[in-house]
Coordinates of C-alpha atoms in Angstrom, one line a residue:
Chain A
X8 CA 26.5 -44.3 -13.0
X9 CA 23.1 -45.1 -12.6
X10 CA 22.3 -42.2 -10.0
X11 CA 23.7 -40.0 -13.2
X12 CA 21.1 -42.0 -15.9
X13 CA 18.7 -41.3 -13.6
X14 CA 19.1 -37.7 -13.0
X15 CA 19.4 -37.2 -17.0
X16 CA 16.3 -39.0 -17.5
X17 CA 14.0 -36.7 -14.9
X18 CA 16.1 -34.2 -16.9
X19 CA 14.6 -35.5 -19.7
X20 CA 10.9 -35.6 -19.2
X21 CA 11.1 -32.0 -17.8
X22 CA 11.9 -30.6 -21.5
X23 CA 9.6 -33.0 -22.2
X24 CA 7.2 -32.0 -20.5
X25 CA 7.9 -28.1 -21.2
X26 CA 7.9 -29.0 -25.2
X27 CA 4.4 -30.6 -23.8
X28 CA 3.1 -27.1 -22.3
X29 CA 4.0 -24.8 -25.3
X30 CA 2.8 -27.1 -27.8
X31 CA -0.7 -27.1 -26.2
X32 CA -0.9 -22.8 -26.3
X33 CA 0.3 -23.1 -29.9
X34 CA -2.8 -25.9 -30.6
X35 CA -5.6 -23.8 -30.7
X36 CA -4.0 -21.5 -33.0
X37 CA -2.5 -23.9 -35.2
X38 CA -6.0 -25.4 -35.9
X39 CA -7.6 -22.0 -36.5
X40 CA -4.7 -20.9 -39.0
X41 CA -5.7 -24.5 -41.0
X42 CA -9.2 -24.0 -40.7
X43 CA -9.2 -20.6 -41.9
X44 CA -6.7 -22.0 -44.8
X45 CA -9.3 -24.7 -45.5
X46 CA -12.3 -22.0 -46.1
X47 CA -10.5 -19.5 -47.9
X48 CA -9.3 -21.8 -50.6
X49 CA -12.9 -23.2 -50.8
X50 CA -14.6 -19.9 -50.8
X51 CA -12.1 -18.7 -53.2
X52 CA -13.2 -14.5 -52.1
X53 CA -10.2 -12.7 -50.8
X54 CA -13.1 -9.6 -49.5
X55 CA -15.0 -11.9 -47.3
X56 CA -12.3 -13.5 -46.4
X57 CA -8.7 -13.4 -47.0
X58 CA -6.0 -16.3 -47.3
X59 CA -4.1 -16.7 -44.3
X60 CA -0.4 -15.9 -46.5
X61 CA -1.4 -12.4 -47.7
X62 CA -2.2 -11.3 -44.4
X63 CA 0.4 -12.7 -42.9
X64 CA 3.1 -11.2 -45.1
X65 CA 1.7 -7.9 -44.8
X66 CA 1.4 -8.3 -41.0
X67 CA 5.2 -9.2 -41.1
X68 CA 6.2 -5.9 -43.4
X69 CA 4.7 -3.4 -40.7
X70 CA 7.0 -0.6 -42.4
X71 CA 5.5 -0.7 -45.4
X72 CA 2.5 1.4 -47.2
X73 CA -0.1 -0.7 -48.1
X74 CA -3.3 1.5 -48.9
X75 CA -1.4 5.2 -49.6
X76 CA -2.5 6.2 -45.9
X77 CA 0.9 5.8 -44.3
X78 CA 2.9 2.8 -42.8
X79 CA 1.4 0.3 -40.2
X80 CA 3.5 1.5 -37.8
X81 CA 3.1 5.1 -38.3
X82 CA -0.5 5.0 -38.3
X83 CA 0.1 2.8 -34.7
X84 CA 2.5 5.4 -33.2
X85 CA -0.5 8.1 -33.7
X86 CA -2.9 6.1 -32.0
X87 CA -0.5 5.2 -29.5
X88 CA 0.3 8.9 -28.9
X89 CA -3.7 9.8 -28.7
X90 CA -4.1 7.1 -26.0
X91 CA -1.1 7.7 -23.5
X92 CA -2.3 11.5 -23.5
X93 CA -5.8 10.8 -22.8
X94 CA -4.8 8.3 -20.4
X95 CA -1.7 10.2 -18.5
X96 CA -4.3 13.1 -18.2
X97 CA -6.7 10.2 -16.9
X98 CA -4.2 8.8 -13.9
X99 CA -3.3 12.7 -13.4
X100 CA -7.0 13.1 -12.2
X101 CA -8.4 10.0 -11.1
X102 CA -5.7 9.3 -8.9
X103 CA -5.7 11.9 -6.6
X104 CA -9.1 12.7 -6.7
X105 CA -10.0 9.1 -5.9
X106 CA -7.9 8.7 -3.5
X107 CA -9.1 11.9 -1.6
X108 CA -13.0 10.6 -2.2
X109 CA -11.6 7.3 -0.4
X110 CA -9.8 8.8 2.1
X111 CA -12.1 11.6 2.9
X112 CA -16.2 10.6 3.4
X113 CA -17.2 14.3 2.9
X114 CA -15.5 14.9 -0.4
X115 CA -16.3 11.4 -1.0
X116 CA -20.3 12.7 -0.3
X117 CA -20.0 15.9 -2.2
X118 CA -18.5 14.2 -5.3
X119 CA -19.7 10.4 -5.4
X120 CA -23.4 11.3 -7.0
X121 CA -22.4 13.3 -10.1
X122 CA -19.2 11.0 -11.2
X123 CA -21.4 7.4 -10.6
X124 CA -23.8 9.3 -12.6
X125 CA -21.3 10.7 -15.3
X126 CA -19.7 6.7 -15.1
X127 CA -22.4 5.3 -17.0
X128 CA -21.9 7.4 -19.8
X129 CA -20.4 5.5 -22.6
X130 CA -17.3 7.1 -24.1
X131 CA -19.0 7.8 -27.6
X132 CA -21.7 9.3 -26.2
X133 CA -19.3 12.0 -25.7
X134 CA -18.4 12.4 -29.1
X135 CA -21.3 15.2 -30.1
X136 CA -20.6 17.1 -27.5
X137 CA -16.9 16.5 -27.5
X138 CA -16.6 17.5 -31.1
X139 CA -18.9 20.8 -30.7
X140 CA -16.7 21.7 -27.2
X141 CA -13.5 21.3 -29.1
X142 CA -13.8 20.8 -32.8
X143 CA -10.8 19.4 -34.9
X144 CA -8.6 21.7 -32.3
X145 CA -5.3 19.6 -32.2
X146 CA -2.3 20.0 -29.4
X147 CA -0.5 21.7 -32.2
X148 CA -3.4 24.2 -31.9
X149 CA -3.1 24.6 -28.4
X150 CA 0.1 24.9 -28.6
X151 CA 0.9 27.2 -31.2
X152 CA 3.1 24.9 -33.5
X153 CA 2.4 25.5 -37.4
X154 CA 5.0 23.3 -39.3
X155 CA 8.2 21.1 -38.5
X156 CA 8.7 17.8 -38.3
X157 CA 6.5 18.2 -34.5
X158 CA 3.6 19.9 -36.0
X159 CA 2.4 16.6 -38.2
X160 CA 2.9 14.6 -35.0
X161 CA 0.9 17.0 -32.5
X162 CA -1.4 18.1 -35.1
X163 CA -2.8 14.6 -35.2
X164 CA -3.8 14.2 -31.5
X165 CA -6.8 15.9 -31.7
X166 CA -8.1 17.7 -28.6
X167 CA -11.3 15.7 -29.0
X168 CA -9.9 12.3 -29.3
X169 CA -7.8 13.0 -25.9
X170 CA -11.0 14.1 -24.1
X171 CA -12.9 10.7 -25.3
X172 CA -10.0 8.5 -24.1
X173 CA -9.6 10.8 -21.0
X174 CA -13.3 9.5 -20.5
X175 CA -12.7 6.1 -21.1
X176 CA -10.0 6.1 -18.8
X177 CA -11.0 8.1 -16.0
X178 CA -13.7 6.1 -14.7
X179 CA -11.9 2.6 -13.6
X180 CA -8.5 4.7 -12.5
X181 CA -11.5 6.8 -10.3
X182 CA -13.1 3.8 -9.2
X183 CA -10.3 2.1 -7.9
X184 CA -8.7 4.7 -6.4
X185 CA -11.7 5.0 -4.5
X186 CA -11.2 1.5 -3.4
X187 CA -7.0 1.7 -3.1
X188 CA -6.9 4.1 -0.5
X189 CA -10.1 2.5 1.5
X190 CA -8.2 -0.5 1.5
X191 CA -5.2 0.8 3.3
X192 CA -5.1 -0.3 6.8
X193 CA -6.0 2.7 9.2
X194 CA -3.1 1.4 11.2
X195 CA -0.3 2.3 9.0
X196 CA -1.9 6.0 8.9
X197 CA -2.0 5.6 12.8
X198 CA 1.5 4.8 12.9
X199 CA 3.1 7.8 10.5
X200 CA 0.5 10.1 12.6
X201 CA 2.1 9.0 15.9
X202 CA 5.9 9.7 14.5
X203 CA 5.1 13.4 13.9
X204 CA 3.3 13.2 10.2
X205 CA 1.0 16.1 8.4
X206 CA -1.9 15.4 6.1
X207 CA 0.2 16.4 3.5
X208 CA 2.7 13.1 4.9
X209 CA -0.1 10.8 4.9
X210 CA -1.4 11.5 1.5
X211 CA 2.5 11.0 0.0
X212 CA 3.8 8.5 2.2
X213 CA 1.3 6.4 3.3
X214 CA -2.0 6.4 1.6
X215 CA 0.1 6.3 -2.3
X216 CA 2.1 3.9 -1.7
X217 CA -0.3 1.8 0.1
X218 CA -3.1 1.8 -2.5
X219 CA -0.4 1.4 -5.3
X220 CA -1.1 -2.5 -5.4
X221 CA -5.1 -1.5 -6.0
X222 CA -4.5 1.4 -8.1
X223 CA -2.3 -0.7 -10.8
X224 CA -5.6 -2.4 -11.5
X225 CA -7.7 0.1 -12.3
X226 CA -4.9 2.0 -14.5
X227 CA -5.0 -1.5 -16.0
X228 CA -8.1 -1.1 -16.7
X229 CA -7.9 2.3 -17.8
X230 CA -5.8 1.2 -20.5
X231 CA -7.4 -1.3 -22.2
X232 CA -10.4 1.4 -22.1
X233 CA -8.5 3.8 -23.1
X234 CA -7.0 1.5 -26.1
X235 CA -10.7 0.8 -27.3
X236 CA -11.8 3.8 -27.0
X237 CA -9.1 5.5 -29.6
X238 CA -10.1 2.4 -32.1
X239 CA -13.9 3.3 -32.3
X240 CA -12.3 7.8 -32.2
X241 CA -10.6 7.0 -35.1
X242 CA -13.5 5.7 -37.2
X243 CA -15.7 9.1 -36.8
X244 CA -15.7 10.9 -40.1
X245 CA -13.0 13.3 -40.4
X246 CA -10.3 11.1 -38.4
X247 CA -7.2 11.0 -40.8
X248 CA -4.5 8.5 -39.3
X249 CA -4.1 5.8 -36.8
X250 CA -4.8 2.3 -37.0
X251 CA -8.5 2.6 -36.3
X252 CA -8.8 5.0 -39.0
X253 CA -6.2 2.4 -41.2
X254 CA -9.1 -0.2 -40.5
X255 CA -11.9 1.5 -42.0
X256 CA -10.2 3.2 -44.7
X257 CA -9.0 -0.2 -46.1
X258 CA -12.8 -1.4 -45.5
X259 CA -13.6 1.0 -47.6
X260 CA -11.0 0.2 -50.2
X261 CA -12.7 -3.7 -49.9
X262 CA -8.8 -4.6 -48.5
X263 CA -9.8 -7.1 -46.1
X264 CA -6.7 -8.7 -45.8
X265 CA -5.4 -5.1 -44.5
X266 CA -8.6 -4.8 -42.1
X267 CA -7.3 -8.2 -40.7
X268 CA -3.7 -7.0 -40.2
X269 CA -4.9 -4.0 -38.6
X270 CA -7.1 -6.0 -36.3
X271 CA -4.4 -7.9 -35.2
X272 CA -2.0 -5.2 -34.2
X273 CA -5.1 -3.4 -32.1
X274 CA -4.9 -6.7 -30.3
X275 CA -1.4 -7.1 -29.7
X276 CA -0.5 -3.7 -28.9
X277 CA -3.1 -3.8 -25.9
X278 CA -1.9 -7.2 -24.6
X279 CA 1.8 -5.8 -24.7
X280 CA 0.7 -2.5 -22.9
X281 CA -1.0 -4.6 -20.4
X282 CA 1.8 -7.0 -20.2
X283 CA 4.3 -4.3 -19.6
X284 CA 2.1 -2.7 -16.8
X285 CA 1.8 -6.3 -15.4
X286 CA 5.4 -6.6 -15.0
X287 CA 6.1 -2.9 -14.1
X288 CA 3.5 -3.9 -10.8
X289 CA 5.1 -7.1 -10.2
X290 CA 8.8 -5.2 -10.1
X291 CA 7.7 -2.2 -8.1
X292 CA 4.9 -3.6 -6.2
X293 CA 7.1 -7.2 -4.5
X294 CA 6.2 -6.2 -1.0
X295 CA 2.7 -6.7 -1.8
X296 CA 2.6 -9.7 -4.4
X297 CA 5.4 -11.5 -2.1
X298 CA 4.0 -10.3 1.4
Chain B
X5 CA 20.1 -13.7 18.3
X6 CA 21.1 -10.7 19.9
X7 CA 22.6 -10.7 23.9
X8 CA 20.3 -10.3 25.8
X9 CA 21.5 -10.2 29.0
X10 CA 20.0 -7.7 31.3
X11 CA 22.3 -6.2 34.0
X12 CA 21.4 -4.6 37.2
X13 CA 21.0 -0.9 36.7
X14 CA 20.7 2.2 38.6
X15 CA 17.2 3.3 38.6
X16 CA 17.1 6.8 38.2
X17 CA 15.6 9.2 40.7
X18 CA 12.0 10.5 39.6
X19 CA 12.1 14.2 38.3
X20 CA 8.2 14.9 38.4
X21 CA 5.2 13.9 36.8
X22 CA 5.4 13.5 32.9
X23 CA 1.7 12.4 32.0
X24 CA -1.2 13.5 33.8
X25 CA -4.3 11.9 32.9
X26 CA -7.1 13.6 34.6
X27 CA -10.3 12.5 35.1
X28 CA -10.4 10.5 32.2
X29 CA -13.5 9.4 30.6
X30 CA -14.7 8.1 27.3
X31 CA -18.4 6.6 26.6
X32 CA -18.6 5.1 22.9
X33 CA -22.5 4.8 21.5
X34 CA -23.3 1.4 19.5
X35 CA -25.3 1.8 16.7
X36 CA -28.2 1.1 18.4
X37 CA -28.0 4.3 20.9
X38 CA -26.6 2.1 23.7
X39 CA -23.7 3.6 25.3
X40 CA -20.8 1.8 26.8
X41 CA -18.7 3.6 29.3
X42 CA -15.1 2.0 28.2
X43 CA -13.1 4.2 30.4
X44 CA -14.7 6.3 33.4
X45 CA -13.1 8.5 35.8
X46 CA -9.5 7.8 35.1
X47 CA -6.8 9.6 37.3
X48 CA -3.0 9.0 36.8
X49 CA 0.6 11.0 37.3
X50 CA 3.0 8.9 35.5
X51 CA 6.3 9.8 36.6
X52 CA 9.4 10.5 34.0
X53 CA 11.5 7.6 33.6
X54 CA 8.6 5.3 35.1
X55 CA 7.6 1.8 33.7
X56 CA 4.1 1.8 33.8
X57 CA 2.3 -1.4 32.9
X58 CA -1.4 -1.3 32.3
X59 CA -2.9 -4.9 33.1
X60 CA -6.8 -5.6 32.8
X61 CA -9.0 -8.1 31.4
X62 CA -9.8 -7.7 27.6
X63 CA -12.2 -5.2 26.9
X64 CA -11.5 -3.1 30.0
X65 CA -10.4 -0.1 28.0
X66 CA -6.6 -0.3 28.3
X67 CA -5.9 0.2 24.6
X68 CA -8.3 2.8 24.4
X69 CA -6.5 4.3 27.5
X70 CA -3.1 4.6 25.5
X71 CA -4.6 5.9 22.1
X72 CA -6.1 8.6 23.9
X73 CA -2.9 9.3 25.2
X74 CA -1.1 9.2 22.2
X75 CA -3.6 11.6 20.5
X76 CA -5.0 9.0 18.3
X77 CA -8.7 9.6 19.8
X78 CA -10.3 12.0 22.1
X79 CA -12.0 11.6 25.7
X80 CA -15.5 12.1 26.2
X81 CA -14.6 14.0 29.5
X82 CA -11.5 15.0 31.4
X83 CA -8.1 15.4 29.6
X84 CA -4.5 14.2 29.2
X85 CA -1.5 16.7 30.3
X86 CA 2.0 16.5 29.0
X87 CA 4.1 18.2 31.0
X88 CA 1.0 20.5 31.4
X89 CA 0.1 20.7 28.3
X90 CA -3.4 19.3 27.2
X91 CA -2.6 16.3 24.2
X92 CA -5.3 17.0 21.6
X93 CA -3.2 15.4 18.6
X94 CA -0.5 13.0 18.3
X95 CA 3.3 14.6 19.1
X96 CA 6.4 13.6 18.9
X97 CA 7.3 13.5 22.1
X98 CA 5.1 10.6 22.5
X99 CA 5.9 7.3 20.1
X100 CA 3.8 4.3 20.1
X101 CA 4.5 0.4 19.4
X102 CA 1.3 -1.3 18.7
X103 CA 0.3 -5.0 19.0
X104 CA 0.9 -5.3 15.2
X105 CA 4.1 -3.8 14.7
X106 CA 2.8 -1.5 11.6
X107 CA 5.9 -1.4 9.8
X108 CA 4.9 0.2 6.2
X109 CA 5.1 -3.2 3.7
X110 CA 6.7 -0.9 1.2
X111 CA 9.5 0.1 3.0
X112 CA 12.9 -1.9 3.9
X113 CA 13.6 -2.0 7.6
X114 CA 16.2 1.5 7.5
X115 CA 13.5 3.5 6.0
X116 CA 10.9 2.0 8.3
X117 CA 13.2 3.0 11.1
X118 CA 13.9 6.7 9.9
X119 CA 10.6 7.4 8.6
X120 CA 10.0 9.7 12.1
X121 CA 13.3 11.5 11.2
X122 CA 12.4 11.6 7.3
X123 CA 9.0 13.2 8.5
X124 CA 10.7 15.9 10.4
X125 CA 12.6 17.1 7.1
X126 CA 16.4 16.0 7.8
X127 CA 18.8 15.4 5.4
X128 CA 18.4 11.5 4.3
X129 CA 22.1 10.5 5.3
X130 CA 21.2 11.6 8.8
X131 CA 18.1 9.8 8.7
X132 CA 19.8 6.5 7.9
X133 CA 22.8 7.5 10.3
X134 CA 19.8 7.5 13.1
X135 CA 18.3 4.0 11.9
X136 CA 21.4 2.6 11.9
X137 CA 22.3 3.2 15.2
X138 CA 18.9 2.2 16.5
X139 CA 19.2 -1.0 14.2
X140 CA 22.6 -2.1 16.4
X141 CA 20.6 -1.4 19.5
X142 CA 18.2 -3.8 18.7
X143 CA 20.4 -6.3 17.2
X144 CA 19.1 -5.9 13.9
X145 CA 22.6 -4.9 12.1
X146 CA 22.4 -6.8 8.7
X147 CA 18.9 -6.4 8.3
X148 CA 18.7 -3.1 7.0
X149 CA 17.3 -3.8 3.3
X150 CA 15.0 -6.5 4.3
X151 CA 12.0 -5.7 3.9
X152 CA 8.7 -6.9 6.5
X153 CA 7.6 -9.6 4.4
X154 CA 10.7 -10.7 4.8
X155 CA 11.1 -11.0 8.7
X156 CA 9.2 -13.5 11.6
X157 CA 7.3 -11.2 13.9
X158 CA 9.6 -10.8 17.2
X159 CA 11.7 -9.3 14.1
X160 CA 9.0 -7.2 13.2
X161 CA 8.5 -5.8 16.2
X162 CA 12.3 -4.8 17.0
X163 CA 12.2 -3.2 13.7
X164 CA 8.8 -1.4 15.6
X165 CA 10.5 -0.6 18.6
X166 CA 13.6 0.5 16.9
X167 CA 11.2 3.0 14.8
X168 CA 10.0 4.2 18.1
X169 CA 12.9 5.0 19.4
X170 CA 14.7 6.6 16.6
X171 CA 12.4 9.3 16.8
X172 CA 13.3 10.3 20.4
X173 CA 10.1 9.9 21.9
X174 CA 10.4 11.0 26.2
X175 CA 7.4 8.9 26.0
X176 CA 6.4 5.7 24.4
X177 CA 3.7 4.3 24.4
X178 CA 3.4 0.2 24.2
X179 CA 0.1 -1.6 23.1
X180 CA 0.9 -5.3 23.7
X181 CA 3.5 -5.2 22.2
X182 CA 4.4 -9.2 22.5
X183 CA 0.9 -10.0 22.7
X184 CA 1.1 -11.8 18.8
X185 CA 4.8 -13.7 19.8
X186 CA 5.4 -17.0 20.7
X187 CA 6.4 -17.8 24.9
X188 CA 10.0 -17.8 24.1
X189 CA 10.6 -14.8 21.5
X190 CA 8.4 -12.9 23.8
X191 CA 10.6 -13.6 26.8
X192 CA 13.4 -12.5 24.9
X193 CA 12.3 -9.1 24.1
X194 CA 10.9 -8.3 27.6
X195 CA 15.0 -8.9 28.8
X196 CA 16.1 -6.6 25.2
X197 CA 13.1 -4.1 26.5
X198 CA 14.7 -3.4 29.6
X199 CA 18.3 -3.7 28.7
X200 CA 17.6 -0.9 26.2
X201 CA 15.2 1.1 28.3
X202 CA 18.4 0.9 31.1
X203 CA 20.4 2.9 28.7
X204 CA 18.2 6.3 29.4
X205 CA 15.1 5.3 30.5
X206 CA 12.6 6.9 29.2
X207 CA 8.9 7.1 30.2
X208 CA 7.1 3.8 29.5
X209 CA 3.7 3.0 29.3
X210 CA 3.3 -0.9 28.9
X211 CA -0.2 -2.1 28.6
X212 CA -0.9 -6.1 29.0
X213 CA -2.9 -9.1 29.4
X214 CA -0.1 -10.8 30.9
X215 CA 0.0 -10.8 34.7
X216 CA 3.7 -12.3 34.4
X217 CA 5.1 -9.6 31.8
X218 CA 3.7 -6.8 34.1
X219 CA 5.4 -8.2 37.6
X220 CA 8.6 -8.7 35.3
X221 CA 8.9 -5.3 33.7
X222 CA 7.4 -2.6 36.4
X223 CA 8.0 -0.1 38.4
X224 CA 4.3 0.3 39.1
X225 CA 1.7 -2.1 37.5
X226 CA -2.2 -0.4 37.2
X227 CA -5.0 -3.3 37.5
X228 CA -7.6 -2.2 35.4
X229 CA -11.3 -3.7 35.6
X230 CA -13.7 -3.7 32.9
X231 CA -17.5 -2.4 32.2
X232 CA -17.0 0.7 33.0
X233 CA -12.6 0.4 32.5
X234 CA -11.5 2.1 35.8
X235 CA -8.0 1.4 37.5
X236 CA -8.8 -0.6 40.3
X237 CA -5.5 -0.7 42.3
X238 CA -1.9 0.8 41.4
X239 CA 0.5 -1.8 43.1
X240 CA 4.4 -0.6 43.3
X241 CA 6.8 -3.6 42.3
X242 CA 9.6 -3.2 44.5
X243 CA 12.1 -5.5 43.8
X244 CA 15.6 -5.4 42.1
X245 CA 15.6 -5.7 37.8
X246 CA 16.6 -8.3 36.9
X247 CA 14.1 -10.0 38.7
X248 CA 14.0 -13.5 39.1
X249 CA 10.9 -15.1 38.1
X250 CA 11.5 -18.5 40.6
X251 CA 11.5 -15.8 43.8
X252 CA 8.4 -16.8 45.7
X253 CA 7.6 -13.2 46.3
X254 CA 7.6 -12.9 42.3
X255 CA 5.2 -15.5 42.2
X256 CA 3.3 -14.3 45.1
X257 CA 3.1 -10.7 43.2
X258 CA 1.5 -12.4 40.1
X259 CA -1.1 -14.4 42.0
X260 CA -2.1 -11.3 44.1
X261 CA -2.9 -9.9 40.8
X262 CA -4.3 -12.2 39.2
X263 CA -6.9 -12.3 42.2
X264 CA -7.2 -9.1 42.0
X265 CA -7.9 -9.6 37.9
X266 CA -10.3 -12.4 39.0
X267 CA -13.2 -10.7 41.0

């Protein structure tokens, strides 16, 4: 009997304690939302700054058209469109080409100048340039597609927009692939050359898999440049959807609260990419996190 | 653990050399120009079906000795035959266990063991067919989806071993292979080494530190001395397998050698 009160009382402090942790995350936040409250009442100016309750209930209606420029969520599903091309295209090339540069000094020698060089180049810097190379060309230009259902999808991932992102994201994915495939030990290579394997072997079964672990960070990485990089795309003149674009338009409109709603989605559609890469690594990648 | 008893075997007859190494040397060059002669003049026939145990001080070149062999680097002079033929790049033929084991992290033990078969292109149910068999002999049957991580390092090297041999090497190369085991695990897999080599005895090259390992393993045991690595003596070890390590000429065998080491 008193074994069993015993064992329900640790039992006890553990949701306790549990309660304890979540409360603490959800402190900080709490405060802010009443602080925030606290000013807006006082300053009494929904432009410069919003109550708390209209952006909240718009935030919680995502499906709905607030400014006449589409829904929240359509305008995020272009953006997130734009950014998974720019950045597939990104991991499609900085991959392999790092991990050759890593594996490989001469390539490594012939190639290593112009890219470090290229590295410091910020994304926008691109954007003249970009926009003179490839103009409002869309993949529904490149593609041929003039109407349907597809065409106002694909003509909305502009051909310039991908190229930025695919800047954004090429550099860290190149980076670290550069570093993945140094970091694999020479012995595993050793040991698949010894039981009979090509180049060709090595590349696919030892030197991928072996930089995986290091190659997860920089797409990481990647992403959350890639993710920024759209935002800022978006606000160029002549951008027509997305949540970027959403952002400015309603800035224009003086619709704070919507600028606010808009800037919180950016946020927490990054930290869920992130998070689901995170976990995707941690699934995939056991031998490595465990080993 | 796996039986390990060892029984006494027929040894078979030799059939001719299987590695010549000829005039062996290799000179590496520190950074500062300074060269360091880590083998010089090398000359050995190892004999198919031989257990050949390389023992020498550290440094004296032994490990360099078996990655030339194995293709891994090249000599400075001189060459290395198999069956006539001069070894420029790794082959099959020739497998290698290394001191530490090398399994790929991100594969389970069967696809460790049948990654020499998978490399070869054939059909993945005969790959794991392969592994599987080569699992049993090394009393590793239940341990096919562990993965390293998950396995203590005599278990590690099995798995190693096993990998070796599934690819059907006639010659395999070992790099102290026990060196990074504890006394008794390492005991353990010198009797499992030799039961398994009994079943069709292939080439061996063994190399060493261990005086005692040599003596209990070898048909011929090559004493190597260091700066420059040369073989300094090749002594035969005559006596019947299993050998008995309390025999006073078994302890008589090691101290000879380790006066020999000790010069």
């Amino acid at each position: 009997m008193e074994k069993y009160q015993s064992l329900s009382w640790t039992r006890g402090t553990e949701i306790w304690s549990s309660l304890k942790d979540q409360a603490l995350t959800l402190l900080v936040p709490l405060l802010c939302l009443l602080a925030w409250k606290f000013y807006a009442s006082r300053l009494d100016n929904p432009v410069v700054l919003p109550y708390p309750e209209t952006v909240l209930s718009i935030f919680f209606q995502p499906w709905k058209d607030v400014v006449g420029q589409g829904s929240l969520l359509q305008n995020m599903g272009i953006s997130l469109a734009r950014v998974l091309a720019g950045f597939f295209l990104a991991i499609l090339v900085g991959v392999p080409v790092g991990l050759l540069m890593g594996y490989c000094p001469l390539l490594f020698k012939l190639f290593n100048g112009v890219l470090n060089f290229l590295r410091f180049v910020a994304p926008l810097a691109w954007m003249p340039l970009t926009l003179l190379w490839f103009g409002i060309a869309s993949l529904a230009t490149l593609w041929g597609i003039n109407e349907g259902p597809a065409y106002h999808w694909l003509n909305n991932i502009k051909l310039a927009m991908v190229f930025l992102i695919f800047i954004g994201a090429f550099f860290p994915i190149w980076i670290e692939s550069i570093h993945a495939a140094q970091s694999v030990d020479r012995r595993f290579i050793e040991a698949a050359l010894v039981l009979g394997a090509s180049s060709r072997d090595v590349f696919f079964k030892v030197l991928l898999p072996g930089a995986a672990p290091h190659i997860v960070n920089g797409i990481r990485v990647g992403l959350g440049i890639a993710w920024r990089t759209v935002i800022s795309a978006e606000m160029i003149p002549g951008s027509l959807a997305g949540l970027g674009y959403l952002v400015w338009y309603s800035y224009s409109l003086w619709r704070t609260e919507v600028v606010l709603v808009g800037m919180a989605y950016i946020g927490i559609i990054g930290g869920a990419l992130d998070l689901f890469f995170r976990w995707l690594a941690q699934r995939e990648l056991h031998w490595f996190y465990r080993g | 653990m796996a039986q390990t008893q060892v029984f006494p075997f027929q040894k078979k007859a030799p059939a001719g050399t299987v590695l010549l190494i000829d005039h062996l040397s290799k000179t590496f060059f520190l950074k500062n120009g300074q060269a360091i002669e880590a083998l010089k003049e090398i000359h050995l026939e190892i004999q198919e079906n031989e257990f050949f145990c390389l023992v020498g001080p550290s440094g004296c070149g032994k490990s360099t000795l078996l990655r030339i062999i194995a293709g891994l680097e090249q000599p400075t002079s001189g060459a290395v035959f198999y069956r006539g033929e001069r070894i420029e790049k790794p082959r099959r033929e020739i497998g290698m266990v290394f001191q530490h084991y090398t399994l790929l992290p991100w594969r389970n033990v069967e696809d460790n063991v049948a990654l020499g078969l998978e490399l070869r292109g054939r059909p993945r149910r005969e790959c794991l067919e392969v592994a599987h068999k080569f699992l049993r002999i090394m009393g590793l049957e239940g341990f096919a989806k562990a993965y390293p991580y998950e396995l203590s390092g005599g278990m590690q090297q099995r798995v190693a071993i096993a990998r070796a041999l599934a690819n059907e090497p006639e010659v395999l190369l070992m790099d102290e292979p026990f060196g990074a085991l504890d006394a008794h695990t390492r005991i353990l897999l010198q009797k499992e080494l030799l039961r398994i080599w009994s079943l069709d005895q292939p080439t061996i090259i063994f190399v060493t530190h261990s005086v005692d390992e040599a003596v209990y393993l070898a048909d011929r045991i090559g004493v190597m001395e260091r700066r420059p690595g040369r073989i300094k003596e090749i002594i035969p070890v005559d006596f019947p397998r299993p050998r008995d390590r309390a025999l006073p000429e078994y302890g008589r065998l090691c101290q000879r050698l380790l006066d020999l080491l000790g010069d």
